[in-house]
């Protein structure tokens, strides 16, 4: 049972650690400290209120004692010693109450001063924790961003891993389609598959067309080489050929004219 409990706690701790955000934990701790500080402040206010109430009660009793003392003096002046004794007896009771209240007052005053010191110390501690909390949160946020950037560059993050897998799948499918298309072309070219459109040519026809195309290119290339190697002599031969052609054309015209004139005669 202990082993199962340990395993369960370790699994739960690992799961909680995965979903725990230190920034949220710090904010929660700060909130709890602020709530405690507010309770201490309310305690200080309550003690101060009680102290003030005792103080007012003491003043009221002091006024009543002073009044009884005056009444006792006046009774003695009028010869009423019995009334004076009664007034002084009541005044003595009031003095005892004032003594008790004064002890309560001093106790409350000491508690108030102690709570005020504790409140100030707790307030300073909470403020220091707030500053440290914000510093830790900023550092954690920066470290998290840096880690995410590093993972993105290295491609080990979950998001970038999905992108890399998608790219790899696209490349694999593209290569597969290209291989399939190449295989179909080879089969059609070899005649193993018929072209339903009737536009495909057999291999003999393609070879003959290739030979014809190659022969035409060779003839054109030889002609260009001849022109380039002939130079000026080639130009002269062309001019001579042009003159001879012109003379022949003149002779032909003359013969034609003679035949025409003879026919007319």
CSV table of C-alpha atoms in Angstrom, one decimal:
chain,number,residue,atom,x,y,z
A,1,UNK,CA,0.0,0.0,0.0
A,2,UNK,CA,2.8,2.4,0.8
A,3,UNK,CA,4.4,1.7,-2.5
A,4,UNK,CA,1.2,2.3,-4.4
A,5,UNK,CA,0.7,5.5,-2.5
A,6,UNK,CA,4.2,6.6,-3.3
A,7,UNK,CA,3.7,5.8,-7.0
A,8,UNK,CA,0.3,7.6,-7.1
A,9,UNK,CA,1.8,10.7,-5.4
A,10,UNK,CA,4.8,10.8,-7.8
A,11,UNK,CA,2.5,10.5,-10.8
A,12,UNK,CA,0.2,13.2,-9.4
A,13,UNK,CA,3.2,15.4,-8.6
A,14,UNK,CA,4.5,15.0,-12.2
A,15,UNK,CA,1.1,15.8,-13.7
A,16,UNK,CA,0.7,18.8,-11.5
A,17,UNK,CA,4.3,20.0,-12.3
A,18,UNK,CA,3.4,19.8,-16.0
A,19,UNK,CA,0.4,22.1,-15.7
A,20,UNK,CA,1.8,24.3,-12.9
A,21,UNK,CA,2.6,27.9,-13.9
A,22,UNK,CA,5.1,29.4,-11.3
A,23,UNK,CA,3.7,32.9,-12.1
A,24,UNK,CA,0.2,31.9,-11.1
A,25,UNK,CA,1.6,30.3,-7.9
A,26,UNK,CA,3.5,33.4,-7.0
A,27,UNK,CA,0.4,35.6,-7.7
A,28,UNK,CA,-1.7,33.3,-5.5
A,29,UNK,CA,0.9,33.4,-2.7
A,30,UNK,CA,1.0,37.2,-2.9
A,31,UNK,CA,-2.8,37.3,-2.7
A,32,UNK,CA,-2.8,35.2,0.4
A,33,UNK,CA,-0.2,37.4,2.0
A,34,UNK,CA,-2.3,40.5,1.2
A,35,UNK,CA,-5.3,38.8,2.8
A,36,UNK,CA,-3.3,38.1,5.9
A,37,UNK,CA,-2.1,41.7,6.0
A,38,UNK,CA,-5.7,42.9,5.7
A,39,UNK,CA,-6.7,40.7,8.6
A,40,UNK,CA,-3.8,42.2,10.7
A,41,UNK,CA,-4.8,45.7,9.8
A,42,UNK,CA,-8.4,44.9,10.8
A,43,UNK,CA,-7.1,43.5,14.1
A,44,UNK,CA,-5.2,46.7,14.7
A,45,UNK,CA,-8.4,48.8,14.0
A,46,UNK,CA,-10.5,46.6,16.3
A,47,UNK,CA,-8.0,46.9,19.1
A,48,UNK,CA,-7.7,50.6,18.6
A,49,UNK,CA,-11.5,50.9,18.7
A,50,UNK,CA,-11.7,48.9,21.9
A,51,UNK,CA,-9.0,51.0,23.5
A,52,UNK,CA,-10.8,54.2,22.5
A,53,UNK,CA,-14.1,52.8,23.9
A,54,UNK,CA,-12.3,52.1,27.3
A,55,UNK,CA,-10.8,55.5,27.2
A,56,UNK,CA,-14.2,57.2,26.7
A,57,UNK,CA,-15.7,55.1,29.5
A,58,UNK,CA,-12.9,56.1,31.8
A,59,UNK,CA,-13.5,59.7,31.1
A,60,UNK,CA,-17.2,59.3,31.8
A,61,UNK,CA,-16.5,57.6,35.1
A,62,UNK,CA,-13.9,60.3,36.0
A,63,UNK,CA,-16.6,62.9,35.4
A,64,UNK,CA,-19.1,61.1,37.6
A,65,UNK,CA,-16.4,60.7,40.4
A,66,UNK,CA,-15.7,64.4,40.2
A,67,UNK,CA,-19.4,65.1,40.5
A,68,UNK,CA,-19.8,62.9,43.5
A,69,UNK,CA,-16.8,64.6,45.2
A,70,UNK,CA,-18.5,68.0,44.7
A,71,UNK,CA,-21.7,66.6,46.1
A,72,UNK,CA,-19.9,65.3,49.2
A,73,UNK,CA,-18.4,68.7,49.8
A,74,UNK,CA,-21.7,70.4,49.4
A,75,UNK,CA,-23.4,67.9,51.8
A,76,UNK,CA,-20.8,68.6,54.4
A,77,UNK,CA,-21.4,72.3,54.0
A,78,UNK,CA,-25.1,71.8,54.6
A,79,UNK,CA,-24.4,69.5,57.6
A,80,UNK,CA,-25.4,66.3,56.0
A,81,UNK,CA,-22.5,64.0,56.8
A,82,UNK,CA,-24.5,61.0,55.8
A,83,UNK,CA,-25.0,62.3,52.3
A,84,UNK,CA,-21.4,63.2,52.1
A,85,UNK,CA,-20.4,59.6,53.1
A,86,UNK,CA,-22.7,58.1,50.5
A,87,UNK,CA,-21.3,60.3,47.8
A,88,UNK,CA,-17.7,59.4,48.8
A,89,UNK,CA,-18.6,55.7,48.9
A,90,UNK,CA,-19.9,55.9,45.3
A,91,UNK,CA,-16.9,57.8,44.3
A,92,UNK,CA,-14.7,55.1,45.7
A,93,UNK,CA,-16.5,52.4,43.7
A,94,UNK,CA,-16.1,54.6,40.5
A,95,UNK,CA,-12.4,55.0,41.3
A,96,UNK,CA,-12.0,51.2,41.5
A,97,UNK,CA,-13.8,50.8,38.1
A,98,UNK,CA,-11.5,53.5,36.6
A,99,UNK,CA,-8.5,51.5,37.9
A,100,UNK,CA,-9.8,48.3,36.2
A,101,UNK,CA,-10.5,50.2,33.0
A,102,UNK,CA,-7.1,51.8,33.1
A,103,UNK,CA,-5.5,48.3,33.3
A,104,UNK,CA,-7.6,47.2,30.3
A,105,UNK,CA,-6.6,50.4,28.5
A,106,UNK,CA,-2.9,49.8,29.0
A,107,UNK,CA,-3.3,46.2,27.9
A,108,UNK,CA,-5.2,47.2,24.7
A,109,UNK,CA,-2.6,49.9,24.1
A,110,UNK,CA,0.2,47.4,24.3
A,111,UNK,CA,-1.6,45.0,22.0
A,112,UNK,CA,-2.3,47.8,19.5
A,113,UNK,CA,1.3,48.9,19.5
A,114,UNK,CA,2.4,45.2,19.0
A,115,UNK,CA,0.0,44.7,16.2
A,116,UNK,CA,1.1,48.0,14.5
A,117,UNK,CA,4.7,46.8,14.6
A,118,UNK,CA,3.7,43.4,13.2
A,119,UNK,CA,1.5,45.0,10.6
A,120,UNK,CA,4.4,47.2,9.4
A,121,UNK,CA,6.8,44.3,9.4
A,122,UNK,CA,4.3,42.1,7.5
A,123,UNK,CA,3.6,45.0,5.1
A,124,UNK,CA,7.3,45.4,4.4
A,125,UNK,CA,7.7,41.6,3.9
A,126,UNK,CA,4.7,41.5,1.5
A,127,UNK,CA,6.1,44.5,-0.5
A,128,UNK,CA,9.5,42.7,-0.7
A,129,UNK,CA,7.8,39.5,-1.8
A,130,UNK,CA,5.8,41.5,-4.5
A,131,UNK,CA,9.0,43.0,-5.9
A,132,UNK,CA,10.7,39.5,-5.9
A,133,UNK,CA,7.6,38.0,-7.4
A,134,UNK,CA,7.5,40.4,-10.3
A,135,UNK,CA,11.3,39.9,-10.9
A,136,UNK,CA,10.9,36.1,-10.9
A,137,UNK,CA,7.8,36.4,-13.2
A,138,UNK,CA,9.7,38.6,-15.6
A,139,UNK,CA,12.7,36.2,-15.6
A,140,UNK,CA,10.5,33.2,-16.0
A,141,UNK,CA,8.7,34.8,-18.9
A,142,UNK,CA,12.0,35.7,-20.6
A,143,UNK,CA,13.4,32.2,-20.1
A,144,UNK,CA,10.2,30.7,-21.4
A,145,UNK,CA,10.3,32.8,-24.5
A,146,UNK,CA,14.0,32.1,-25.1
A,147,UNK,CA,13.3,28.3,-24.7
A,148,UNK,CA,10.4,28.5,-27.2
A,149,UNK,CA,12.6,30.4,-29.7
A,150,UNK,CA,15.4,27.8,-29.3
A,151,UNK,CA,12.9,25.0,-29.8
A,152,UNK,CA,11.5,26.7,-32.8
A,153,UNK,CA,15.0,27.1,-34.4
A,154,UNK,CA,16.0,23.5,-33.5
A,155,UNK,CA,12.6,22.1,-34.6
A,156,UNK,CA,12.0,20.1,-31.5
A,157,UNK,CA,9.0,22.0,-30.3
A,158,UNK,CA,5.6,20.4,-30.6
A,159,UNK,CA,4.3,23.0,-33.1
A,160,UNK,CA,7.4,23.0,-35.2
A,161,UNK,CA,7.5,19.2,-35.1
A,162,UNK,CA,4.0,19.1,-36.6
A,163,UNK,CA,5.1,21.5,-39.3
A,164,UNK,CA,8.1,19.4,-40.1
A,165,UNK,CA,6.0,16.2,-40.3
A,166,UNK,CA,3.6,18.0,-42.6
A,167,UNK,CA,6.4,19.1,-44.9
A,168,UNK,CA,7.9,15.6,-44.9
A,169,UNK,CA,4.5,14.1,-45.8
A,170,UNK,CA,4.0,16.6,-48.6
A,171,UNK,CA,7.5,15.8,-50.0
A,172,UNK,CA,6.9,12.1,-49.8
A,173,UNK,CA,3.5,12.4,-51.6
A,174,UNK,CA,5.1,14.6,-54.3
A,175,UNK,CA,7.9,12.1,-54.9
A,176,UNK,CA,5.4,9.3,-55.1
A,177,UNK,CA,3.3,11.1,-57.6
A,178,UNK,CA,6.4,12.0,-59.7
A,179,UNK,CA,7.5,8.4,-59.7
A,180,UNK,CA,4.0,7.2,-60.7
A,181,UNK,CA,3.8,9.8,-63.6
A,182,UNK,CA,7.3,8.8,-64.8
A,183,UNK,CA,6.4,5.1,-64.7
A,184,UNK,CA,3.2,5.7,-66.7
A,185,UNK,CA,5.1,7.7,-69.3
A,186,UNK,CA,7.6,4.9,-69.7
A,187,UNK,CA,4.8,2.3,-70.1
A,188,UNK,CA,3.0,4.4,-72.6
A,189,UNK,CA,6.2,5.0,-74.6
A,190,UNK,CA,7.1,1.3,-74.6
A,191,UNK,CA,3.6,0.5,-75.8
A,192,UNK,CA,2.7,-1.5,-72.7
A,193,UNK,CA,-0.2,0.9,-72.2
A,194,UNK,CA,-2.5,2.4,-74.8
A,195,UNK,CA,-3.1,6.1,-75.0
A,196,UNK,CA,-6.9,6.6,-75.0
A,197,UNK,CA,-6.6,10.0,-76.7
A,198,UNK,CA,-4.7,8.6,-79.7
A,199,UNK,CA,-2.1,11.4,-79.6
A,200,UNK,CA,0.8,9.2,-78.4
A,201,UNK,CA,3.4,8.2,-81.0
A,202,UNK,CA,5.1,4.8,-81.2
A,203,UNK,CA,8.8,4.5,-80.6
A,204,UNK,CA,9.7,4.0,-84.2
A,205,UNK,CA,8.0,7.2,-85.2
A,206,UNK,CA,9.7,9.1,-82.5
A,207,UNK,CA,13.1,7.8,-83.5
A,208,UNK,CA,12.6,8.7,-87.1
A,209,UNK,CA,11.4,12.2,-86.2
A,210,UNK,CA,14.4,12.6,-83.9
A,211,UNK,CA,16.8,11.5,-86.8
A,212,UNK,CA,15.1,13.9,-89.2
A,213,UNK,CA,15.3,16.8,-86.7
A,214,UNK,CA,19.0,15.9,-86.0
A,215,UNK,CA,19.8,15.9,-89.7
A,216,UNK,CA,18.2,19.3,-90.3
A,217,UNK,CA,20.2,20.7,-87.4
A,218,UNK,CA,23.4,19.2,-88.8
A,219,UNK,CA,22.7,20.7,-92.3
A,220,UNK,CA,22.1,24.1,-90.8
A,221,UNK,CA,25.2,23.9,-88.7
A,222,UNK,CA,27.3,22.9,-91.7
A,223,UNK,CA,25.9,25.8,-93.7
A,224,UNK,CA,26.7,28.3,-91.0
A,225,UNK,CA,30.3,26.9,-90.7
A,226,UNK,CA,30.7,27.3,-94.5
A,227,UNK,CA,29.5,30.9,-94.4
A,228,UNK,CA,31.8,31.7,-91.6
A,229,UNK,CA,34.9,30.0,-93.1
A,230,UNK,CA,34.2,31.5,-96.7
A,231,UNK,CA,34.7,35.1,-95.7
A,232,UNK,CA,35.2,37.7,-98.4
A,233,UNK,CA,35.9,35.0,-101.1
A,234,UNK,CA,32.4,33.8,-100.4
A,235,UNK,CA,31.1,37.2,-101.0
A,236,UNK,CA,33.0,37.6,-104.2
A,237,UNK,CA,31.7,34.2,-105.4
A,238,UNK,CA,28.2,35.4,-104.6
A,239,UNK,CA,28.8,38.6,-106.5
A,240,UNK,CA,30.2,36.7,-109.5
A,241,UNK,CA,27.3,34.4,-109.5
A,242,UNK,CA,25.0,37.3,-109.4
A,243,UNK,CA,26.6,38.9,-112.5
A,244,UNK,CA,26.5,35.7,-114.5
A,245,UNK,CA,22.9,35.2,-113.6
A,246,UNK,CA,22.1,38.7,-114.8
A,247,UNK,CA,24.0,38.1,-118.1
A,248,UNK,CA,22.1,34.9,-118.6
A,249,UNK,CA,18.9,36.7,-118.0
A,250,UNK,CA,19.8,39.4,-120.5
A,251,UNK,CA,20.6,36.8,-123.2
A,252,UNK,CA,17.3,35.1,-122.5
A,253,UNK,CA,15.5,38.4,-122.9
A,254,UNK,CA,17.3,39.1,-126.2
A,255,UNK,CA,16.4,35.7,-127.7
A,256,UNK,CA,12.8,36.2,-126.6
A,257,UNK,CA,12.7,39.6,-128.3
A,258,UNK,CA,14.1,38.1,-131.5
A,259,UNK,CA,11.6,35.3,-131.6
A,260,UNK,CA,8.9,37.8,-131.0
A,261,UNK,CA,10.0,40.1,-133.8
A,262,UNK,CA,10.4,37.2,-136.2
A,263,UNK,CA,6.9,36.0,-135.5
A,264,UNK,CA,5.6,39.5,-136.1
A,265,UNK,CA,7.3,39.6,-139.5
